[in-house]
GROMACS .gro file of N, CA and C in nm:
model
  399
    1UNK      N    1  19.291  16.499  13.092
    1UNK     CA    2  19.247  16.468  12.956
    1UNK      C    3  19.246  16.584  12.864
    2UNK      N    4  19.263  16.539  12.741
    2UNK     CA    5  19.273  16.651  12.634
    2UNK      C    6  19.127  16.703  12.616
    3UNK      N    7  19.122  16.774  12.518
    3UNK     CA    8  18.975  16.825  12.477
    3UNK      C    9  18.886  16.698  12.478
    4UNK      N   10  18.762  16.738  12.509
    4UNK     CA   11  18.659  16.615  12.504
    4UNK      C   12  18.604  16.622  12.366
    5UNK      N   13  18.514  16.727  12.333
    5UNK     CA   14  18.457  16.753  12.196
    5UNK      C   15  18.556  16.835  12.128
    6UNK      N   16  18.581  16.813  12.002
    6UNK     CA   17  18.676  16.883  11.921
    6UNK      C   18  18.602  16.970  11.806
    7UNK      N   19  18.466  16.922  11.781
    7UNK     CA   20  18.386  16.986  11.675
    7UNK      C   21  18.266  16.901  11.650
    8UNK      N   22  18.186  16.943  11.544
    8UNK     CA   23  18.064  16.872  11.507
    8UNK      C   24  18.107  16.793  11.397
    9UNK      N   25  18.083  16.669  11.406
    9UNK     CA   26  18.106  16.542  11.321
    9UNK      C   27  17.978  16.536  11.219
   10UNK      N   28  17.861  16.571  11.259
   10UNK     CA   29  17.760  16.520  11.183
   10UNK      C   30  17.624  16.586  11.231
   11UNK      N   31  17.526  16.616  11.146
   11UNK     CA   32  17.408  16.660  11.174
   11UNK      C   33  17.301  16.578  11.109
   12UNK      N   34  17.218  16.501  11.181
   12UNK     CA   35  17.122  16.394  11.130
   12UNK      C   36  16.987  16.444  11.159
   13UNK      N   37  16.884  16.425  11.069
   13UNK     CA   38  16.755  16.457  11.106
   13UNK      C   39  16.644  16.375  11.025
   14UNK      N   40  16.538  16.357  11.080
   14UNK     CA   41  16.430  16.273  11.017
   14UNK      C   42  16.352  16.353  10.929
   15UNK      N   43  16.314  16.277  10.824
   15UNK     CA   44  16.220  16.355  10.720
   15UNK      C   45  16.129  16.250  10.648
   16UNK      N   46  16.023  16.304  10.600
   16UNK     CA   47  15.928  16.212  10.543
   16UNK      C   48  15.981  16.147  10.415
   17UNK      N   49  16.069  16.217  10.333
   17UNK     CA   50  16.123  16.170  10.206
   17UNK      C   51  16.272  16.222  10.191
   18UNK      N   52  16.358  16.131  10.245
   18UNK     CA   53  16.498  16.173  10.248
   18UNK      C   54  16.560  16.203  10.110
   19UNK      N   55  16.513  16.131  10.007
   19UNK     CA   56  16.564  16.145   9.848
   19UNK      C   57  16.509  16.290   9.819
   20UNK      N   58  16.395  16.320   9.835
   20UNK     CA   59  16.330  16.436   9.801
   20UNK      C   60  16.395  16.569   9.870
   21UNK      N   61  16.423  16.548   9.993
   21UNK     CA   62  16.488  16.660  10.062
   21UNK      C   63  16.625  16.664  10.025
   22UNK      N   64  16.696  16.560  10.002
   22UNK     CA   65  16.842  16.580   9.949
   22UNK      C   66  16.847  16.642   9.812
   23UNK      N   67  16.758  16.597   9.737
   23UNK     CA   68  16.751  16.658   9.587
   23UNK      C   69  16.729  16.808   9.591
   24UNK      N   70  16.634  16.851   9.697
   24UNK     CA   71  16.608  17.005   9.707
   24UNK      C   72  16.719  17.076   9.746
   25UNK      N   73  16.795  17.016   9.853
   25UNK     CA   74  16.925  17.082   9.898
   25UNK      C   75  17.015  17.107   9.795
   26UNK      N   76  17.029  16.990   9.713
   26UNK     CA   77  17.119  16.982   9.596
   26UNK      C   78  17.098  17.094   9.493
   27UNK      N   79  16.969  17.088   9.446
   27UNK     CA   80  16.917  17.186   9.362
   27UNK      C   81  16.924  17.331   9.396
   28UNK      N   82  16.866  17.356   9.512
   28UNK     CA   83  16.856  17.492   9.575
   28UNK      C   84  16.967  17.562   9.642
   29UNK      N   85  17.047  17.459   9.713
   29UNK     CA   86  17.151  17.514   9.799
   29UNK      C   87  17.290  17.464   9.758
   30UNK      N   88  17.293  17.389   9.650
   30UNK     CA   89  17.426  17.339   9.609
   30UNK      C   90  17.491  17.228   9.675
   31UNK      N   91  17.415  17.154   9.761
   31UNK     CA   92  17.479  17.054   9.835
   31UNK      C   93  17.505  16.930   9.733
   32UNK      N   94  17.632  16.873   9.741
   32UNK     CA   95  17.653  16.756   9.676
   32UNK      C   96  17.622  16.644   9.755
   33UNK      N   97  17.510  16.568   9.722
   33UNK     CA   98  17.444  16.460   9.798
   33UNK      C   99  17.484  16.328   9.738
   34UNK      N  100  17.508  16.238   9.823
   34UNK     CA  101  17.503  16.099   9.786
   34UNK      C  102  17.413  16.009   9.868
   35UNK      N  103  17.413  15.876   9.868
   35UNK     CA  104  17.322  15.808   9.945
   35UNK      C  105  17.305  15.848  10.104
   36UNK      N  106  17.422  15.877  10.141
   36UNK     CA  107  17.433  15.921  10.274
   36UNK      C  108  17.397  16.058  10.315
   37UNK      N  109  17.406  16.152  10.223
   37UNK     CA  110  17.379  16.298  10.247
   37UNK      C  111  17.507  16.375  10.166
   38UNK      N  112  17.544  16.469  10.252
   38UNK     CA  113  17.657  16.567  10.193
   38UNK      C  114  17.759  16.565  10.292
   39UNK      N  115  17.872  16.573  10.246
   39UNK     CA  116  18.002  16.577  10.341
   39UNK      C  117  18.067  16.708  10.337
   40UNK      N  118  18.093  16.780  10.426
   40UNK     CA  119  18.161  16.908  10.413
   40UNK      C  120  18.297  16.886  10.464
   41UNK      N  121  18.395  16.939  10.399
   41UNK     CA  122  18.535  16.935  10.441
   41UNK      C  123  18.584  17.074  10.496
   42UNK      N  124  18.659  17.055  10.587
   42UNK     CA  125  18.722  17.180  10.646
   42UNK      C  126  18.869  17.150  10.714
   43UNK      N  127  18.925  17.252  10.766
   43UNK     CA  128  19.064  17.229  10.824
   43UNK      C  129  19.066  17.220  10.960
   44UNK      N  130  19.138  17.145  11.035
   44UNK     CA  131  19.152  17.160  11.181
   44UNK      C  132  19.223  17.277  11.207
   45UNK      N  133  19.162  17.364  11.320
   45UNK     CA  134  19.231  17.499  11.342
   45UNK      C  135  19.362  17.473  11.417
   46UNK      N  136  19.386  17.359  11.499
   46UNK     CA  137  19.503  17.340  11.559
   46UNK      C  138  19.621  17.294  11.474
   47UNK      N  139  19.572  17.228  11.363
   47UNK     CA  140  19.673  17.157  11.258
   47UNK      C  141  19.603  17.178  11.109
   48UNK      N  142  19.629  17.307  11.075
   48UNK     CA  143  19.576  17.358  10.937
   48UNK      C  144  19.596  17.261  10.823
   49UNK      N  145  19.704  17.177  10.826
   49UNK     CA  146  19.729  17.101  10.712
   49UNK      C  147  19.634  16.967  10.715
   50UNK      N  148  19.580  16.938  10.829
   50UNK     CA  149  19.471  16.829  10.838
   50UNK      C  150  19.334  16.866  10.820
   51UNK      N  151  19.269  16.778  10.716
   51UNK     CA  152  19.143  16.812  10.674
   51UNK      C  153  19.041  16.733  10.777
   52UNK      N  154  18.932  16.785  10.798
   52UNK     CA  155  18.828  16.731  10.883
   52UNK      C  156  18.712  16.738  10.809
   53UNK      N  157  18.616  16.657  10.845
   53UNK     CA  158  18.489  16.629  10.786
   53UNK      C  159  18.343  16.646  10.876
   54UNK      N  160  18.250  16.691  10.807
   54UNK     CA  161  18.116  16.693  10.884
   54UNK      C  162  18.026  16.624  10.770
   55UNK      N  163  17.951  16.543  10.831
   55UNK     CA  164  17.833  16.461  10.760
   55UNK      C  165  17.710  16.523  10.802
   56UNK      N  166  17.628  16.568  10.666
   56UNK     CA  167  17.487  16.615  10.683
   56UNK      C  168  17.401  16.507  10.625
   57UNK      N  169  17.289  16.462  10.715
   57UNK     CA  170  17.230  16.333  10.658
   57UNK      C  171  17.074  16.362  10.694
   58UNK      N  172  16.980  16.330  10.598
   58UNK     CA  173  16.850  16.306  10.597
   58UNK      C  174  16.827  16.166  10.620
   59UNK      N  175  16.756  16.128  10.729
   59UNK     CA  176  16.716  15.992  10.758
   59UNK      C  177  16.557  15.978  10.743
   60UNK      N  178  16.516  15.857  10.713
   60UNK     CA  179  16.376  15.834  10.703
   60UNK      C  180  16.289  15.846  10.832
   61UNK      N  181  16.166  15.903  10.820
   61UNK     CA  182  16.093  15.939  10.949
   61UNK      C  183  16.090  15.820  11.042
   62UNK      N  184  16.089  15.712  10.988
   62UNK     CA  185  16.068  15.589  11.072
   62UNK      C  186  16.199  15.525  11.118
   63UNK      N  187  16.320  15.581  11.087
   63UNK     CA  188  16.438  15.528  11.135
   63UNK      C  189  16.454  15.491  11.281
   64UNK      N  190  16.511  15.384  11.314
   64UNK     CA  191  16.524  15.330  11.455
   64UNK      C  192  16.666  15.381  11.494
   65UNK      N  193  16.744  15.435  11.421
   65UNK     CA  194  16.884  15.473  11.450
   65UNK      C  195  16.890  15.584  11.558
   66UNK      N  196  16.776  15.668  11.575
   66UNK     CA  197  16.783  15.751  11.684
   66UNK      C  198  16.732  15.711  11.820
   67UNK      N  199  16.676  15.596  11.809
   67UNK     CA  200  16.633  15.533  11.944
   67UNK      C  201  16.731  15.529  12.049
   68UNK      N  202  16.697  15.528  12.175
   68UNK     CA  203  16.570  15.545  12.236
   68UNK      C  204  16.503  15.678  12.235
   69UNK      N  205  16.572  15.779  12.183
   69UNK     CA  206  16.535  15.918  12.166
   69UNK      C  207  16.416  15.918  12.074
   70UNK      N  208  16.314  16.008  12.092
   70UNK     CA  209  16.213  16.016  12.001
   70UNK      C  210  16.217  16.155  11.938
   71UNK      N  211  16.334  16.220  11.950
   71UNK     CA  212  16.356  16.346  11.885
   71UNK      C  213  16.374  16.336  11.737
   72UNK      N  214  16.361  16.429  11.654
   72UNK     CA  215  16.371  16.458  11.516
   72UNK      C  216  16.519  16.461  11.447
   73UNK      N  217  16.606  16.460  11.559
   73UNK     CA  218  16.749  16.504  11.513
   73UNK      C  219  16.851  16.420  11.603
   74UNK      N  220  16.958  16.422  11.557
   74UNK     CA  221  17.079  16.370  11.640
   74UNK      C  222  17.196  16.435  11.585
   75UNK      N  223  17.280  16.487  11.684
   75UNK     CA  224  17.403  16.540  11.649
   75UNK      C  225  17.536  16.459  11.674
   76UNK      N  226  17.621  16.445  11.598
   76UNK     CA  227  17.747  16.364  11.612
   76UNK      C  228  17.852  16.450  11.651
   77UNK      N  229  17.919  16.442  11.760
   77UNK     CA  230  18.041  16.531  11.810
   77UNK      C  231  18.162  16.457  11.785
   78UNK      N  232  18.260  16.529  11.727
   78UNK     CA  233  18.412  16.474  11.711
   78UNK      C  234  18.461  16.482  11.859
   79UNK      N  235  18.538  16.367  11.894
   79UNK     CA  236  18.600  16.372  12.021
   79UNK      C  237  18.733  16.319  11.999
   80UNK      N  238  18.814  16.341  12.109
   80UNK     CA  239  18.947  16.255  12.113
   80UNK      C  240  18.954  16.164  12.212
   81UNK      N  241  19.016  16.061  12.217
   81UNK     CA  242  19.041  15.948  12.318
   81UNK      C  243  18.898  15.905  12.363
   82UNK      N  244  18.814  15.840  12.276
   82UNK     CA  245  18.682  15.808  12.315
   82UNK      C  246  18.681  15.703  12.424
   83UNK      N  247  18.786  15.620  12.438
   83UNK     CA  248  18.790  15.525  12.555
   83UNK      C  249  18.792  15.583  12.676
   84UNK      N  250  18.886  15.693  12.708
   84UNK     CA  251  18.888  15.766  12.832
   84UNK      C  252  18.772  15.850  12.856
   85UNK      N  253  18.710  15.901  12.754
   85UNK     CA  254  18.584  15.982  12.761
   85UNK      C  255  18.463  15.891  12.801
   86UNK      N  256  18.449  15.780  12.754
   86UNK     CA  257  18.338  15.695  12.784
   86UNK      C  258  18.354  15.647  12.926
   87UNK      N  259  18.473  15.618  12.960
   87UNK     CA  260  18.501  15.593  13.105
   87UNK      C  261  18.467  15.709  13.196
   88UNK      N  262  18.511  15.830  13.173
   88UNK     CA  263  18.468  15.935  13.240
   88UNK      C  264  18.325  15.980  13.249
   89UNK      N  265  18.258  15.951  13.140
   89UNK     CA  266  18.113  15.977  13.129
   89UNK      C  267  18.040  15.880  13.224
   90UNK      N  268  18.077  15.747  13.214
   90UNK     CA  269  18.009  15.625  13.295
   90UNK      C  270  18.036  15.676  13.460
   91UNK      N  271  18.162  15.723  13.475
   91UNK     CA  272  18.178  15.763  13.634
   91UNK      C  273  18.100  15.878  13.658
   92UNK      N  274  18.057  15.973  13.565
   92UNK     CA  275  17.968  16.086  13.603
   92UNK      C  276  17.813  16.050  13.587
   93UNK      N  277  17.783  15.920  13.561
   93UNK     CA  278  17.632  15.888  13.550
   93UNK      C  279  17.576  15.906  13.423
   94UNK      N  280  17.656  15.942  13.309
   94UNK     CA  281  17.595  15.968  13.185
   94UNK      C  282  17.553  15.822  13.126
   95UNK      N  283  17.433  15.828  13.072
   95UNK     CA  284  17.374  15.696  13.016
   95UNK      C  285  17.451  15.679  12.882
   96UNK      N  286  17.537  15.565  12.876
   96UNK     CA  287  17.608  15.522  12.759
   96UNK      C  288  17.527  15.409  12.710
   97UNK      N  289  17.481  15.432  12.578
   97UNK     CA  290  17.383  15.331  12.512
   97UNK      C  291  17.438  15.191  12.469
   98UNK      N  292  17.568  15.198  12.414
   98UNK     CA  293  17.629  15.092  12.353
   98UNK      C  294  17.772  15.086  12.379
   99UNK      N  295  17.843  14.994  12.329
   99UNK     CA  296  17.984  14.954  12.326
   99UNK      C  297  18.051  15.059  12.220
  100UNK      N  298  18.169  15.102  12.229
  100UNK     CA  299  18.244  15.159  12.123
  100UNK      C  300  18.255  15.066  12.013
  101UNK      N  301  18.217  15.112  11.900
  101UNK     CA  302  18.247  15.035  11.774
  101UNK      C  303  18.352  15.101  11.674
  102UNK      N  304  18.424  15.016  11.631
  102UNK     CA  305  18.541  15.058  11.539
  102UNK      C  306  18.515  15.048  11.391
  103UNK      N  307  18.548  15.127  11.315
  103UNK     CA  308  18.534  15.127  11.157
  103UNK      C  309  18.659  15.191  11.098
  104UNK      N  310  18.686  15.171  10.967
  104UNK     CA  311  18.802  15.222  10.915
  104UNK      C  312  18.804  15.403  10.927
  105UNK      N  313  18.687  15.441  10.924
  105UNK     CA  314  18.681  15.584  10.942
  105UNK      C  315  18.657  15.637  11.087
  106UNK      N  316  18.668  15.554  11.187
  106UNK     CA  317  18.678  15.600  11.315
  106UNK      C  318  18.601  15.509  11.432
  107UNK      N  319  18.593  15.552  11.542
  107UNK     CA  320  18.526  15.486  11.659
  107UNK      C  321  18.401  15.562  11.699
  108UNK      N  322  18.286  15.492  11.728
  108UNK     CA  323  18.166  15.545  11.765
  108UNK      C  324  18.104  15.497  11.884
  109UNK      N  325  18.030  15.578  11.961
  109UNK     CA  326  17.951  15.532  12.080
  109UNK      C  327  17.840  15.636  12.086
  110UNK      N  328  17.720  15.595  12.152
  110UNK     CA  329  17.608  15.686  12.156
  110UNK      C  330  17.571  15.694  12.321
  111UNK      N  331  17.530  15.819  12.356
  111UNK     CA  332  17.495  15.844  12.473
  111UNK      C  333  17.361  15.925  12.490
  112UNK      N  334  17.297  15.950  12.606
  112UNK     CA  335  17.177  16.026  12.620
  112UNK      C  336  17.204  16.152  12.700
  113UNK      N  337  17.172  16.265  12.656
  113UNK     CA  338  17.177  16.388  12.738
  113UNK      C  339  17.058  16.393  12.847
  114UNK      N  340  17.042  16.496  12.913
  114UNK     CA  341  16.936  16.499  13.022
  114UNK      C  342  16.802  16.496  12.966
  115UNK      N  343  16.785  16.548  12.844
  115UNK     CA  344  16.656  16.556  12.785
  115UNK      C  345  16.630  16.438  12.696
  116UNK      N  346  16.699  16.331  12.703
  116UNK     CA  347  16.684  16.212  12.624
  116UNK      C  348  16.722  16.228  12.478
  117UNK      N  349  16.801  16.324  12.444
  117UNK     CA  350  16.856  16.342  12.299
  117UNK      C  351  16.980  16.239  12.287
  118UNK      N  352  16.969  16.152  12.174
  118UNK     CA  353  17.069  16.060  12.157
  118UNK      C  354  17.187  16.147  12.097
  119UNK      N  355  17.297  16.124  12.133
  119UNK     CA  356  17.419  16.197  12.093
  119UNK      C  357  17.520  16.071  12.045
  120UNK      N  358  17.575  16.115  11.932
  120UNK     CA  359  17.669  16.013  11.863
  120UNK      C  360  17.807  16.071  11.890
  121UNK      N  361  17.892  16.008  11.942
  121UNK     CA  362  18.041  16.052  11.988
  121UNK      C  363  18.124  15.970  11.863
  122UNK      N  364  18.210  16.049  11.804
  122UNK     CA  365  18.295  16.000  11.690
  122UNK      C  366  18.450  16.035  11.715
  123UNK      N  367  18.535  15.928  11.727
  123UNK     CA  368  18.674  15.966  11.723
  123UNK      C  369  18.706  15.930  11.584
  124UNK      N  370  18.727  16.042  11.491
  124UNK     CA  371  18.745  16.029  11.354
  124UNK      C  372  18.886  15.968  11.303
  125UNK      N  373  18.884  15.894  11.199
  125UNK     CA  374  18.992  15.886  11.125
  125UNK      C  375  18.971  15.951  10.984
  126UNK      N  376  19.000  16.081  10.977
  126UNK     CA  377  18.970  16.173  10.861
  126UNK      C  378  19.047  16.120  10.744
  127UNK      N  379  19.153  16.053  10.751
  127UNK     CA  380  19.232  16.023  10.616
  127UNK      C  381  19.155  15.927  10.535
  128UNK      N  382  19.044  15.867  10.582
  128UNK     CA  383  18.970  15.771  10.503
  128UNK      C  384  18.870  15.842  10.418
  129UNK      N  385  18.844  15.975  10.425
  129UNK     CA  386  18.754  16.057  10.344
  129UNK      C  387  18.821  16.136  10.240
  130UNK      N  388  18.750  16.169  10.151
  130UNK     CA  389  18.778  16.269  10.057
  130UNK      C  390  18.651  16.326   9.994
  131UNK      N  391  18.647  16.461   9.969
  131UNK     CA  392  18.527  16.537   9.900
  131UNK      C  393  18.561  16.569   9.755
  132UNK      N  394  18.481  16.508   9.681
  132UNK     CA  395  18.505  16.549   9.528
  132UNK      C  396  18.435  16.686   9.491
  133UNK      N  397  18.505  16.763   9.414
  133UNK     CA  398  18.439  16.896   9.367
  133UNK      C  399  18.349  16.877   9.246
   0.00000   0.00000   0.00000
């Protein structure tokens, strides 16, 4: 199998007031935020002409999206060949929470680590994104 995780695709965390937090980061740290948070553009180290993206998002404190984890955060990892990876994870006894879902911007599945942290795995389609300056 190729590389499993190729990078970080997103950092998600719970907050009392997502809009206020996004506004604070925009004002004080210069993040360009939209309804989802802020997207960071970078280059793939193996293919420097290829752009990649990382999503930073503040979620409401009562979000159900992180369930069954009770943690205040969730990390999204960029992966290659998500179907083969999920098969391998299941064979290793890793708790896979859902079926792979496909969107124009990639495929997603969720797993749990040994401490019940929910992890989002993403096989991206980076061509669907662009970051405006």
